[in-house]
Amino acid sequence: MILELPDTTTAKVAKELVNLREEGGAVALGRVLTLLISTTLGEEEEAIAAANEASREHPMRVIVLSVIEPEHSISNRLDAEVRVGGDAGASEVIVLRAYGQVGSDEQGLVTGLLLPDTPVVAWWPGAAPEKVSESPLGKIAQCRITDAASQADPIEALSDLSKTYAPGDADFAWTRLTLWRTQLAAVLDQPPYEPITEAHVTSTPDFPSAKMLAAWLQLQLGVPVSCDLTHTGLSWGGIHGVRLVRSSGDIELTRIEPSVARLKQPNQPTHDLAMPRRSLRDCLAEELRRLDPDEVYGRVVTEGLPQIIVHAS
């Protein structure tokens, strides 16, 4: 069910939520967190769909805030939608569209709608503030999620992350690497246990996760790592492969299809591994599983990324 509340206030929205719970039996006590989504007009639905899917694992209240610039034809007004039931997955979705000066106090718009005594997570699916931890929504959130891949210059966005990182920050450029990191770690846990002397990461242009992977490898292995973002032979974007060099022969993990990677090792048969590309829902659900600061990510961003030189087209 979607309830439209044009030209309203947050107090009226909060009252309507209470009425819906009393009439329909929806219980807010089952929600484990509040997710704040800061997006732009017309870009809300993809983020809401991902949040609805993730809510089946993490029941939550979702508050979507779109602040429309003053030059828009509508000024100084707050429109809202409340979505429950089949239109909200296992969550309650509140969509706020703030026009003009009404949107100047983002924190004030959402504070009265936060679930009491639960963590707050802020997510910017698109453009993010320069320093999210000091933004109005970031100040009230325990975890702040951005996506370097959605910025105007994804690789430059990584440099910004390394300069502005604060504990609790997270980025989907890192979350998309979980399957790659898991598989590479598993390979190195097998004989012959020889040291890696160098590593190489190849990717399609402007894919920030490749540089993040190179930074992680350099920190973990303590060897030179190259990052080549000039690969154009794929019909899909993303990381093409990783090559780890050691004396007995190279280890190569290469994506051959969008959902399949091929592992080649000396003196062992070639293996094709299921390694699907991660969806927005997968990344969001993973970040919501742990709301404490990710220390490994923090080290990669602050220590590893500045050391990586990218070869770009």
PDB file of C-alpha atoms in Angstrom:
ATOM      1  CA  MET A   1       0.000   0.000   0.000  1.00  0.00           C
ATOM      2  CA  ILE A   2       1.240   3.496  -0.861  1.00  0.00           C
ATOM      3  CA  LEU A   3      -0.218   6.454   0.987  1.00  0.00           C
ATOM      4  CA  GLU A   4       0.351   9.872  -0.609  1.00  0.00           C
ATOM      5  CA  LEU A   5       0.811  12.861   1.695  1.00  0.00           C
ATOM      6  CA  PRO A   6       1.230  16.014  -0.413  1.00  0.00           C
ATOM      7  CA  ASP A   7       2.262  19.331   1.146  1.00  0.00           C
ATOM      8  CA  THR A   8       2.757  17.824   4.592  1.00  0.00           C
ATOM      9  CA  THR A   9       5.100  17.890   7.608  1.00  0.00           C
ATOM     10  CA  THR A  10       7.208  15.214   9.277  1.00  0.00           C
ATOM     11  CA  ALA A  11       4.922  15.382  12.322  1.00  0.00           C
ATOM     12  CA  LYS A  12       1.931  14.446  10.129  1.00  0.00           C
ATOM     13  CA  VAL A  13       3.947  11.626   8.536  1.00  0.00           C
ATOM     14  CA  ALA A  14       4.869  10.240  11.963  1.00  0.00           C
ATOM     15  CA  LYS A  15       1.206  10.406  13.024  1.00  0.00           C
ATOM     16  CA  GLU A  16       0.142   8.560   9.885  1.00  0.00           C
ATOM     17  CA  LEU A  17       2.642   5.795  10.632  1.00  0.00           C
ATOM     18  CA  VAL A  18       1.079   5.325  14.049  1.00  0.00           C
ATOM     19  CA  ASN A  19      -2.393   5.156  12.480  1.00  0.00           C
ATOM     20  CA  LEU A  20      -1.247   2.566   9.941  1.00  0.00           C
ATOM     21  CA  ARG A  21       0.228   0.387  12.668  1.00  0.00           C
ATOM     22  CA  GLU A  22      -2.942   0.569  14.716  1.00  0.00           C
ATOM     23  CA  GLU A  23      -5.214  -0.166  11.770  1.00  0.00           C
ATOM     24  CA  GLY A  24      -3.117  -2.730   9.945  1.00  0.00           C
ATOM     25  CA  GLY A  25      -1.203  -4.360  12.753  1.00  0.00           C
ATOM     26  CA  ALA A  26       2.234  -3.515  11.376  1.00  0.00           C
ATOM     27  CA  VAL A  27       4.695  -3.677  14.278  1.00  0.00           C
ATOM     28  CA  ALA A  28       7.666  -1.315  14.245  1.00  0.00           C
ATOM     29  CA  LEU A  29       9.275  -3.148  17.158  1.00  0.00           C
ATOM     30  CA  GLY A  30      10.494  -5.803  14.738  1.00  0.00           C
ATOM     31  CA  ARG A  31      12.655  -3.289  12.863  1.00  0.00           C
ATOM     32  CA  VAL A  32      16.340  -3.581  13.644  1.00  0.00           C
ATOM     33  CA  LEU A  33      17.612  -0.306  12.139  1.00  0.00           C
ATOM     34  CA  THR A  34      16.744   2.854  10.267  1.00  0.00           C
ATOM     35  CA  LEU A  35      18.167   3.274   6.786  1.00  0.00           C
ATOM     36  CA  LEU A  36      18.433   6.847   5.486  1.00  0.00           C
ATOM     37  CA  ILE A  37      18.757   7.089   1.702  1.00  0.00           C
ATOM     38  CA  SER A  38      19.828  10.440   0.284  1.00  0.00           C
ATOM     39  CA  THR A  39      19.124  10.626  -3.426  1.00  0.00           C
ATOM     40  CA  THR A  40      17.808  12.919  -6.148  1.00  0.00           C
ATOM     41  CA  LEU A  41      14.360  13.358  -7.660  1.00  0.00           C
ATOM     42  CA  GLY A  42      13.607  10.526 -10.088  1.00  0.00           C
ATOM     43  CA  GLU A  43      16.412   8.291  -8.816  1.00  0.00           C
ATOM     44  CA  GLU A  44      14.651   6.885  -5.758  1.00  0.00           C
ATOM     45  CA  GLU A  45      13.105   3.666  -7.087  1.00  0.00           C
ATOM     46  CA  GLU A  46      16.278   1.657  -7.731  1.00  0.00           C
ATOM     47  CA  ALA A  47      17.524   2.369  -4.211  1.00  0.00           C
ATOM     48  CA  ILE A  48      14.115   1.574  -2.711  1.00  0.00           C
ATOM     49  CA  ALA A  49      13.987  -1.746  -4.590  1.00  0.00           C
ATOM     50  CA  ALA A  50      17.432  -2.706  -3.247  1.00  0.00           C
ATOM     51  CA  ALA A  51      16.431  -1.690   0.283  1.00  0.00           C
ATOM     52  CA  ASN A  52      13.180  -3.690   0.058  1.00  0.00           C
ATOM     53  CA  GLU A  53      15.122  -6.790  -0.949  1.00  0.00           C
ATOM     54  CA  ALA A  54      17.738  -6.271   1.761  1.00  0.00           C
ATOM     55  CA  SER A  55      14.974  -5.756   4.339  1.00  0.00           C
ATOM     56  CA  ARG A  56      14.026  -9.422   4.092  1.00  0.00           C
ATOM     57  CA  GLU A  57      17.322 -10.090   5.833  1.00  0.00           C
ATOM     58  CA  HIS A  58      17.340  -6.879   7.887  1.00  0.00           C
ATOM     59  CA  PRO A  59      13.807  -5.654   8.751  1.00  0.00           C
ATOM     60  CA  MET A  60      14.095  -1.880   8.918  1.00  0.00           C
ATOM     61  CA  ARG A  61      12.495   1.493   8.439  1.00  0.00           C
ATOM     62  CA  VAL A  62      13.639   3.136   5.214  1.00  0.00           C
ATOM     63  CA  ILE A  63      13.556   6.910   4.931  1.00  0.00           C
ATOM     64  CA  VAL A  64      14.278   8.232   1.444  1.00  0.00           C
ATOM     65  CA  LEU A  65      15.102  11.921   1.245  1.00  0.00           C
ATOM     66  CA  SER A  66      15.192  13.822  -2.044  1.00  0.00           C
ATOM     67  CA  VAL A  67      16.080  17.493  -1.752  1.00  0.00           C
ATOM     68  CA  ILE A  68      15.013  19.464  -4.827  1.00  0.00           C
ATOM     69  CA  GLU A  69      16.891  22.652  -5.636  1.00  0.00           C
ATOM     70  CA  PRO A  70      15.132  26.021  -5.102  1.00  0.00           C
ATOM     71  CA  GLU A  71      14.978  26.800  -8.824  1.00  0.00           C
ATOM     72  CA  HIS A  72      12.425  23.994  -9.242  1.00  0.00           C
ATOM     73  CA  SER A  73       8.915  25.217 -10.106  1.00  0.00           C
ATOM     74  CA  ILE A  74       7.618  24.001  -6.711  1.00  0.00           C
ATOM     75  CA  SER A  75       9.112  25.827  -3.730  1.00  0.00           C
ATOM     76  CA  ASN A  76       9.085  25.465   0.052  1.00  0.00           C
ATOM     77  CA  ARG A  77       7.028  22.305   0.281  1.00  0.00           C
ATOM     78  CA  LEU A  78       7.354  18.747   1.595  1.00  0.00           C
ATOM     79  CA  ASP A  79       5.625  15.885  -0.205  1.00  0.00           C
ATOM     80  CA  ALA A  80       5.684  12.424   1.317  1.00  0.00           C
ATOM     81  CA  GLU A  81       4.763   8.828   0.594  1.00  0.00           C
ATOM     82  CA  VAL A  82       4.363   6.035   3.127  1.00  0.00           C
ATOM     83  CA  ARG A  83       4.739   2.520   1.761  1.00  0.00           C
ATOM     84  CA  VAL A  84       3.896  -0.602   3.746  1.00  0.00           C
ATOM     85  CA  GLY A  85       2.987  -4.189   2.974  1.00  0.00           C
ATOM     86  CA  GLY A  86       3.762  -5.504  -0.486  1.00  0.00           C
ATOM     87  CA  ASP A  87       5.212  -2.170  -1.614  1.00  0.00           C
ATOM     88  CA  ALA A  88       7.821  -2.145   1.150  1.00  0.00           C
ATOM     89  CA  GLY A  89       9.200  -5.679   1.476  1.00  0.00           C
ATOM     90  CA  ALA A  90       9.860  -6.364   5.168  1.00  0.00           C
ATOM     91  CA  SER A  91      10.292  -2.676   5.886  1.00  0.00           C
ATOM     92  CA  GLU A  92       8.374   0.576   6.143  1.00  0.00           C
ATOM     93  CA  VAL A  93       9.356   3.030   3.433  1.00  0.00           C
ATOM     94  CA  ILE A  94       8.920   6.765   3.867  1.00  0.00           C
ATOM     95  CA  VAL A  95       9.709   8.898   0.830  1.00  0.00           C
ATOM     96  CA  LEU A  96      10.272  12.597   1.511  1.00  0.00           C
ATOM     97  CA  ARG A  97      10.599  15.086  -1.344  1.00  0.00           C
ATOM     98  CA  ALA A  98      11.668  18.458  -0.013  1.00  0.00           C
ATOM     99  CA  TYR A  99      11.409  21.515  -2.256  1.00  0.00           C
ATOM    100  CA  GLY A 100      13.178  24.822  -1.735  1.00  0.00           C
ATOM    101  CA  GLN A 101      14.124  25.978   1.746  1.00  0.00           C
ATOM    102  CA  VAL A 102      12.274  23.055   3.328  1.00  0.00           C
ATOM    103  CA  GLY A 103      15.198  20.852   2.322  1.00  0.00           C
ATOM    104  CA  SER A 104      17.839  23.041   3.954  1.00  0.00           C
ATOM    105  CA  ASP A 105      17.625  21.098   7.243  1.00  0.00           C
ATOM    106  CA  GLU A 106      18.051  17.464   6.219  1.00  0.00           C
ATOM    107  CA  GLN A 107      18.688  16.293   9.758  1.00  0.00           C
ATOM    108  CA  GLY A 108      15.559  18.011  11.048  1.00  0.00           C
ATOM    109  CA  LEU A 109      13.427  16.391   8.356  1.00  0.00           C
ATOM    110  CA  VAL A 110      14.322  12.832   9.376  1.00  0.00           C
ATOM    111  CA  THR A 111      14.987  13.047  13.126  1.00  0.00           C
ATOM    112  CA  GLY A 112      11.333  12.728  14.124  1.00  0.00           C
ATOM    113  CA  LEU A 113      10.959   9.598  11.960  1.00  0.00           C
ATOM    114  CA  LEU A 114      13.907   7.585  13.272  1.00  0.00           C
ATOM    115  CA  LEU A 115      13.152   4.365  15.124  1.00  0.00           C
ATOM    116  CA  PRO A 116      14.062   4.735  18.811  1.00  0.00           C
ATOM    117  CA  ASP A 117      17.016   2.799  20.236  1.00  0.00           C
ATOM    118  CA  THR A 118      18.124   1.319  16.900  1.00  0.00           C
ATOM    119  CA  PRO A 119      21.203   1.965  14.742  1.00  0.00           C
ATOM    120  CA  VAL A 120      21.013   4.504  11.930  1.00  0.00           C
ATOM    121  CA  VAL A 121      22.646   3.848   8.565  1.00  0.00           C
ATOM    122  CA  ALA A 122      22.989   6.557   5.901  1.00  0.00           C
ATOM    123  CA  TRP A 123      23.380   5.620   2.229  1.00  0.00           C
ATOM    124  CA  TRP A 124      24.138   7.847  -0.755  1.00  0.00           C
ATOM    125  CA  PRO A 125      23.462   5.723  -3.911  1.00  0.00           C
ATOM    126  CA  GLY A 126      24.565   8.584  -6.169  1.00  0.00           C
ATOM    127  CA  ALA A 127      26.512  11.748  -5.523  1.00  0.00           C
ATOM    128  CA  ALA A 128      27.782  11.967  -1.944  1.00  0.00           C
ATOM    129  CA  PRO A 129      28.900  14.874   0.257  1.00  0.00           C
ATOM    130  CA  GLU A 130      32.589  15.729   0.246  1.00  0.00           C
ATOM    131  CA  LYS A 131      32.982  14.356   3.778  1.00  0.00           C
ATOM    132  CA  VAL A 132      30.051  12.125   4.646  1.00  0.00           C
ATOM    133  CA  SER A 133      30.878  11.832   8.352  1.00  0.00           C
ATOM    134  CA  GLU A 134      30.378  15.589   8.734  1.00  0.00           C
ATOM    135  CA  SER A 135      27.240  15.852   6.582  1.00  0.00           C
ATOM    136  CA  PRO A 136      23.841  16.422   8.262  1.00  0.00           C
ATOM    137  CA  LEU A 137      22.754  12.800   7.769  1.00  0.00           C
ATOM    138  CA  GLY A 138      26.213  11.376   8.399  1.00  0.00           C
ATOM    139  CA  LYS A 139      26.382  12.971  11.843  1.00  0.00           C
ATOM    140  CA  ILE A 140      23.428  10.919  13.087  1.00  0.00           C
ATOM    141  CA  ALA A 141      24.470   7.636  11.432  1.00  0.00           C
ATOM    142  CA  GLN A 142      26.674   4.890  12.865  1.00  0.00           C
ATOM    143  CA  CYS A 143      27.439   3.634   9.374  1.00  0.00           C
ATOM    144  CA  ARG A 144      27.744   5.776   6.227  1.00  0.00           C
ATOM    145  CA  ILE A 145      27.678   4.080   2.822  1.00  0.00           C
ATOM    146  CA  THR A 146      28.785   5.625  -0.460  1.00  0.00           C
ATOM    147  CA  ASP A 147      29.461   4.265  -3.952  1.00  0.00           C
ATOM    148  CA  ALA A 148      32.574   5.532  -5.717  1.00  0.00           C
ATOM    149  CA  ALA A 149      31.398   3.913  -8.966  1.00  0.00           C
ATOM    150  CA  SER A 150      28.426   6.290  -9.141  1.00  0.00           C
ATOM    151  CA  GLN A 151      30.521   9.459  -8.809  1.00  0.00           C
ATOM    152  CA  ALA A 152      31.428  11.665 -11.783  1.00  0.00           C
ATOM    153  CA  ASP A 153      35.088  10.535 -11.573  1.00  0.00           C
ATOM    154  CA  PRO A 154      35.168   7.124  -9.830  1.00  0.00           C
ATOM    155  CA  ILE A 155      38.960   6.909  -9.501  1.00  0.00           C
ATOM    156  CA  GLU A 156      39.247  10.432  -8.139  1.00  0.00           C
ATOM    157  CA  ALA A 157      36.459   9.562  -5.708  1.00  0.00           C
ATOM    158  CA  LEU A 158      38.754   6.931  -4.190  1.00  0.00           C
ATOM    159  CA  SER A 159      41.374   9.584  -3.527  1.00  0.00           C
ATOM    160  CA  ASP A 160      38.720  11.618  -1.758  1.00  0.00           C
ATOM    161  CA  LEU A 161      37.779   8.590   0.358  1.00  0.00           C
ATOM    162  CA  SER A 162      41.375   8.182   1.518  1.00  0.00           C
ATOM    163  CA  LYS A 163      41.523  11.829   2.608  1.00  0.00           C
ATOM    164  CA  THR A 164      38.147  12.041   4.331  1.00  0.00           C
ATOM    165  CA  TYR A 165      37.774   8.547   5.856  1.00  0.00           C
ATOM    166  CA  ALA A 166      36.294   8.290   9.342  1.00  0.00           C
ATOM    167  CA  PRO A 167      35.466   5.063  11.240  1.00  0.00           C
ATOM    168  CA  GLY A 168      32.007   3.953  10.159  1.00  0.00           C
ATOM    169  CA  ASP A 169      32.481   4.949   6.518  1.00  0.00           C
ATOM    170  CA  ALA A 170      31.941   2.251   3.886  1.00  0.00           C
ATOM    171  CA  ASP A 171      31.880   2.149   0.099  1.00  0.00           C
ATOM    172  CA  PHE A 172      30.421  -0.351  -2.355  1.00  0.00           C
ATOM    173  CA  ALA A 173      33.686  -0.314  -4.314  1.00  0.00           C
ATOM    174  CA  TRP A 174      34.992  -2.431  -1.425  1.00  0.00           C
ATOM    175  CA  THR A 175      31.857  -4.532  -0.947  1.00  0.00           C
ATOM    176  CA  ARG A 176      31.903  -5.642  -4.585  1.00  0.00           C
ATOM    177  CA  LEU A 177      35.275  -7.305  -3.919  1.00  0.00           C
ATOM    178  CA  THR A 178      34.096  -9.836  -1.344  1.00  0.00           C
ATOM    179  CA  LEU A 179      34.017 -12.801  -3.734  1.00  0.00           C
ATOM    180  CA  TRP A 180      37.372 -11.859  -5.282  1.00  0.00           C
ATOM    181  CA  ARG A 181      39.048 -11.495  -1.894  1.00  0.00           C
ATOM    182  CA  THR A 182      37.534 -14.734  -0.606  1.00  0.00           C
ATOM    183  CA  GLN A 183      38.702 -16.754  -3.608  1.00  0.00           C
ATOM    184  CA  LEU A 184      42.227 -15.301  -3.653  1.00  0.00           C
ATOM    185  CA  ALA A 185      42.647 -15.912   0.072  1.00  0.00           C
ATOM    186  CA  ALA A 186      41.478 -19.521  -0.371  1.00  0.00           C
ATOM    187  CA  VAL A 187      43.994 -20.117  -3.163  1.00  0.00           C
ATOM    188  CA  LEU A 188      46.903 -18.895  -1.054  1.00  0.00           C
ATOM    189  CA  ASP A 189      45.860 -21.199   1.789  1.00  0.00           C
ATOM    190  CA  GLN A 190      46.736 -24.179  -0.418  1.00  0.00           C
ATOM    191  CA  PRO A 191      50.194 -25.756  -1.114  1.00  0.00           C
ATOM    192  CA  PRO A 192      52.919 -25.003  -2.142  1.00  0.00           C
ATOM    193  CA  TYR A 193      52.754 -21.939   0.178  1.00  0.00           C
ATOM    194  CA  GLU A 194      55.398 -20.069  -1.799  1.00  0.00           C
ATOM    195  CA  PRO A 195      55.696 -16.319  -1.335  1.00  0.00           C
ATOM    196  CA  ILE A 196      54.109 -14.036  -3.910  1.00  0.00           C
ATOM    197  CA  THR A 197      56.672 -11.724  -5.504  1.00  0.00           C
ATOM    198  CA  GLU A 198      54.314  -9.391  -7.383  1.00  0.00           C
ATOM    199  CA  ALA A 199      50.674  -9.047  -8.371  1.00  0.00           C
ATOM    200  CA  HIS A 200      48.744  -7.567 -11.292  1.00  0.00           C
ATOM    201  CA  VAL A 201      45.094  -6.451 -11.492  1.00  0.00           C
ATOM    202  CA  THR A 202      43.374  -5.691 -14.801  1.00  0.00           C
ATOM    203  CA  SER A 203      40.004  -4.050 -15.275  1.00  0.00           C
ATOM    204  CA  THR A 204      37.853  -2.052 -17.640  1.00  0.00           C
ATOM    205  CA  PRO A 205      38.330   1.728 -17.383  1.00  0.00           C
ATOM    206  CA  ASP A 206      37.028   3.763 -14.448  1.00  0.00           C
ATOM    207  CA  PHE A 207      36.186   0.767 -12.245  1.00  0.00           C
ATOM    208  CA  PRO A 208      37.204   1.809  -8.713  1.00  0.00           C
ATOM    209  CA  SER A 209      36.972  -1.678  -7.198  1.00  0.00           C
ATOM    210  CA  ALA A 210      40.055  -2.696  -9.213  1.00  0.00           C
ATOM    211  CA  LYS A 211      42.217  -0.091  -7.499  1.00  0.00           C
ATOM    212  CA  MET A 212      40.719  -1.090  -4.161  1.00  0.00           C
ATOM    213  CA  LEU A 213      41.626  -4.736  -4.843  1.00  0.00           C
ATOM    214  CA  ALA A 214      45.184  -3.759  -5.790  1.00  0.00           C
ATOM    215  CA  ALA A 215      45.506  -1.764  -2.546  1.00  0.00           C
ATOM    216  CA  TRP A 216      44.263  -4.730  -0.507  1.00  0.00           C
ATOM    217  CA  LEU A 217      46.719  -7.117  -2.197  1.00  0.00           C
ATOM    218  CA  GLN A 218      49.608  -4.759  -1.569  1.00  0.00           C
ATOM    219  CA  LEU A 219      48.768  -4.437   2.104  1.00  0.00           C
ATOM    220  CA  GLN A 220      48.252  -8.173   2.599  1.00  0.00           C
ATOM    221  CA  LEU A 221      51.186  -9.437   0.540  1.00  0.00           C
ATOM    222  CA  GLY A 222      53.683  -6.608   0.941  1.00  0.00           C
ATOM    223  CA  VAL A 223      54.724  -6.828  -2.728  1.00  0.00           C
ATOM    224  CA  PRO A 224      54.513  -4.501  -5.741  1.00  0.00           C
ATOM    225  CA  VAL A 225      51.044  -4.485  -7.295  1.00  0.00           C
ATOM    226  CA  SER A 226      50.124  -2.985 -10.658  1.00  0.00           C
ATOM    227  CA  CYS A 227      46.622  -1.815 -11.545  1.00  0.00           C
ATOM    228  CA  ASP A 228      45.769  -1.632 -15.238  1.00  0.00           C
ATOM    229  CA  LEU A 229      42.427  -0.030 -16.099  1.00  0.00           C
ATOM    230  CA  THR A 230      42.840  -0.177 -19.883  1.00  0.00           C
ATOM    231  CA  HIS A 231      41.246  -3.578 -20.557  1.00  0.00           C
ATOM    232  CA  THR A 232      38.521  -3.217 -23.197  1.00  0.00           C
ATOM    233  CA  GLY A 233      37.979  -6.791 -24.354  1.00  0.00           C
ATOM    234  CA  LEU A 234      34.920  -7.424 -22.186  1.00  0.00           C
ATOM    235  CA  SER A 235      31.292  -7.061 -23.183  1.00  0.00           C
ATOM    236  CA  TRP A 236      30.639  -6.266 -19.512  1.00  0.00           C
ATOM    237  CA  GLY A 237      32.431  -3.867 -17.196  1.00  0.00           C
ATOM    238  CA  GLY A 238      34.445  -4.608 -14.098  1.00  0.00           C
ATOM    239  CA  ILE A 239      37.536  -6.499 -13.005  1.00  0.00           C
ATOM    240  CA  HIS A 240      38.982  -8.702 -15.730  1.00  0.00           C
ATOM    241  CA  GLY A 241      41.466 -10.676 -13.669  1.00  0.00           C
ATOM    242  CA  VAL A 242      44.225 -10.997 -11.088  1.00  0.00           C
ATOM    243  CA  ARG A 243      47.654 -12.550 -11.627  1.00  0.00           C
ATOM    244  CA  LEU A 244      49.831 -13.512  -8.670  1.00  0.00           C
ATOM    245  CA  VAL A 245      53.476 -14.211  -9.508  1.00  0.00           C
ATOM    246  CA  ARG A 246      55.579 -16.767  -7.643  1.00  0.00           C
ATOM    247  CA  SER A 247      58.597 -18.937  -8.467  1.00  0.00           C
ATOM    248  CA  SER A 248      56.712 -22.149  -9.319  1.00  0.00           C
ATOM    249  CA  GLY A 249      54.369 -20.332 -11.723  1.00  0.00           C
ATOM    250  CA  ASP A 250      51.633 -17.760 -11.827  1.00  0.00           C
ATOM    251  CA  ILE A 251      48.182 -17.989 -10.286  1.00  0.00           C
ATOM    252  CA  GLU A 252      45.544 -16.476 -12.567  1.00  0.00           C
ATOM    253  CA  LEU A 253      41.957 -15.746 -11.640  1.00  0.00           C
ATOM    254  CA  THR A 254      40.124 -14.368 -14.675  1.00  0.00           C
ATOM    255  CA  ARG A 255      36.473 -13.572 -15.244  1.00  0.00           C
ATOM    256  CA  ILE A 256      35.380 -15.300 -18.449  1.00  0.00           C
ATOM    257  CA  GLU A 257      31.646 -14.595 -18.150  1.00  0.00           C
ATOM    258  CA  PRO A 258      29.606 -12.191 -16.015  1.00  0.00           C
ATOM    259  CA  SER A 259      28.984 -14.982 -13.482  1.00  0.00           C
ATOM    260  CA  VAL A 260      31.999 -17.256 -14.001  1.00  0.00           C
ATOM    261  CA  ALA A 261      35.715 -16.918 -13.236  1.00  0.00           C
ATOM    262  CA  ARG A 262      38.488 -19.278 -14.333  1.00  0.00           C
ATOM    263  CA  LEU A 263      41.280 -20.268 -11.939  1.00  0.00           C
ATOM    264  CA  LYS A 264      44.602 -21.451 -13.360  1.00  0.00           C
ATOM    265  CA  GLN A 265      47.442 -22.743 -11.153  1.00  0.00           C
ATOM    266  CA  PRO A 266      50.687 -24.559 -11.959  1.00  0.00           C
ATOM    267  CA  ASN A 267      50.417 -28.376 -11.944  1.00  0.00           C
ATOM    268  CA  GLN A 268      46.686 -28.262 -11.199  1.00  0.00           C
ATOM    269  CA  PRO A 269      43.600 -28.588 -13.377  1.00  0.00           C
ATOM    270  CA  THR A 270      41.831 -25.438 -14.482  1.00  0.00           C
ATOM    271  CA  HIS A 271      38.673 -24.662 -12.508  1.00  0.00           C
ATOM    272  CA  ASP A 272      35.658 -22.608 -13.512  1.00  0.00           C
ATOM    273  CA  LEU A 273      34.145 -20.980 -10.442  1.00  0.00           C
ATOM    274  CA  ALA A 274      30.722 -19.459  -9.869  1.00  0.00           C
ATOM    275  CA  MET A 275      31.464 -15.800  -9.115  1.00  0.00           C
ATOM    276  CA  PRO A 276      28.431 -13.675  -9.997  1.00  0.00           C
ATOM    277  CA  ARG A 277      28.675  -9.920 -10.147  1.00  0.00           C
ATOM    278  CA  ARG A 278      27.221  -8.404  -7.007  1.00  0.00           C
ATOM    279  CA  SER A 279      23.930  -6.575  -7.227  1.00  0.00           C
ATOM    280  CA  LEU A 280      23.015  -3.414  -5.349  1.00  0.00           C
ATOM    281  CA  ARG A 281      20.903  -5.555  -3.030  1.00  0.00           C
ATOM    282  CA  ASP A 282      23.824  -7.903  -2.291  1.00  0.00           C
ATOM    283  CA  CYS A 283      26.146  -5.015  -1.442  1.00  0.00           C
ATOM    284  CA  LEU A 284      23.603  -3.280   0.763  1.00  0.00           C
ATOM    285  CA  ALA A 285      22.663  -6.448   2.651  1.00  0.00           C
ATOM    286  CA  GLU A 286      26.330  -7.214   3.336  1.00  0.00           C
ATOM    287  CA  GLU A 287      27.046  -3.747   4.703  1.00  0.00           C
ATOM    288  CA  LEU A 288      24.014  -3.980   6.995  1.00  0.00           C
ATOM    289  CA  ARG A 289      25.285  -7.228   8.516  1.00  0.00           C
ATOM    290  CA  ARG A 290      28.022  -5.367  10.342  1.00  0.00           C
ATOM    291  CA  LEU A 291      27.501  -1.859  11.558  1.00  0.00           C
ATOM    292  CA  ASP A 292      30.790  -1.530  13.431  1.00  0.00           C
ATOM    293  CA  PRO A 293      33.771   0.073  11.649  1.00  0.00           C
ATOM    294  CA  ASP A 294      35.496  -2.208   9.127  1.00  0.00           C
ATOM    295  CA  GLU A 295      39.147  -1.951  10.159  1.00  0.00           C
ATOM    296  CA  VAL A 296      40.481  -3.723   7.061  1.00  0.00           C
ATOM    297  CA  TYR A 297      38.587  -1.337   4.786  1.00  0.00           C
ATOM    298  CA  GLY A 298      39.894   1.587   6.812  1.00  0.00           C
ATOM    299  CA  ARG A 299      43.494   0.461   6.333  1.00  0.00           C
ATOM    300  CA  VAL A 300      42.994  -0.180   2.620  1.00  0.00           C
ATOM    301  CA  VAL A 301      41.512   3.275   2.100  1.00  0.00           C
ATOM    302  CA  THR A 302      43.967   5.261   4.214  1.00  0.00           C
ATOM    303  CA  GLU A 303      47.191   3.266   3.757  1.00  0.00           C
ATOM    304  CA  GLY A 304      46.801   1.139   0.633  1.00  0.00           C
ATOM    305  CA  LEU A 305      45.092   3.360  -1.929  1.00  0.00           C
ATOM    306  CA  PRO A 306      47.695   6.199  -1.853  1.00  0.00           C
ATOM    307  CA  GLN A 307      50.404   3.681  -2.821  1.00  0.00           C
ATOM    308  CA  ILE A 308      48.683   2.356  -5.954  1.00  0.00           C
ATOM    309  CA  ILE A 309      49.555   3.881  -9.309  1.00  0.00           C
ATOM    310  CA  VAL A 310      46.803   3.313 -11.858  1.00  0.00           C
ATOM    311  CA  HIS A 311      47.495   2.771 -15.559  1.00  0.00           C
ATOM    312  CA  ALA A 312      44.464   4.201 -17.303  1.00  0.00           C
ATOM    313  CA  SER A 313      43.555   4.794 -20.945  1.00  0.00           C
TER     314      SER A 313
END
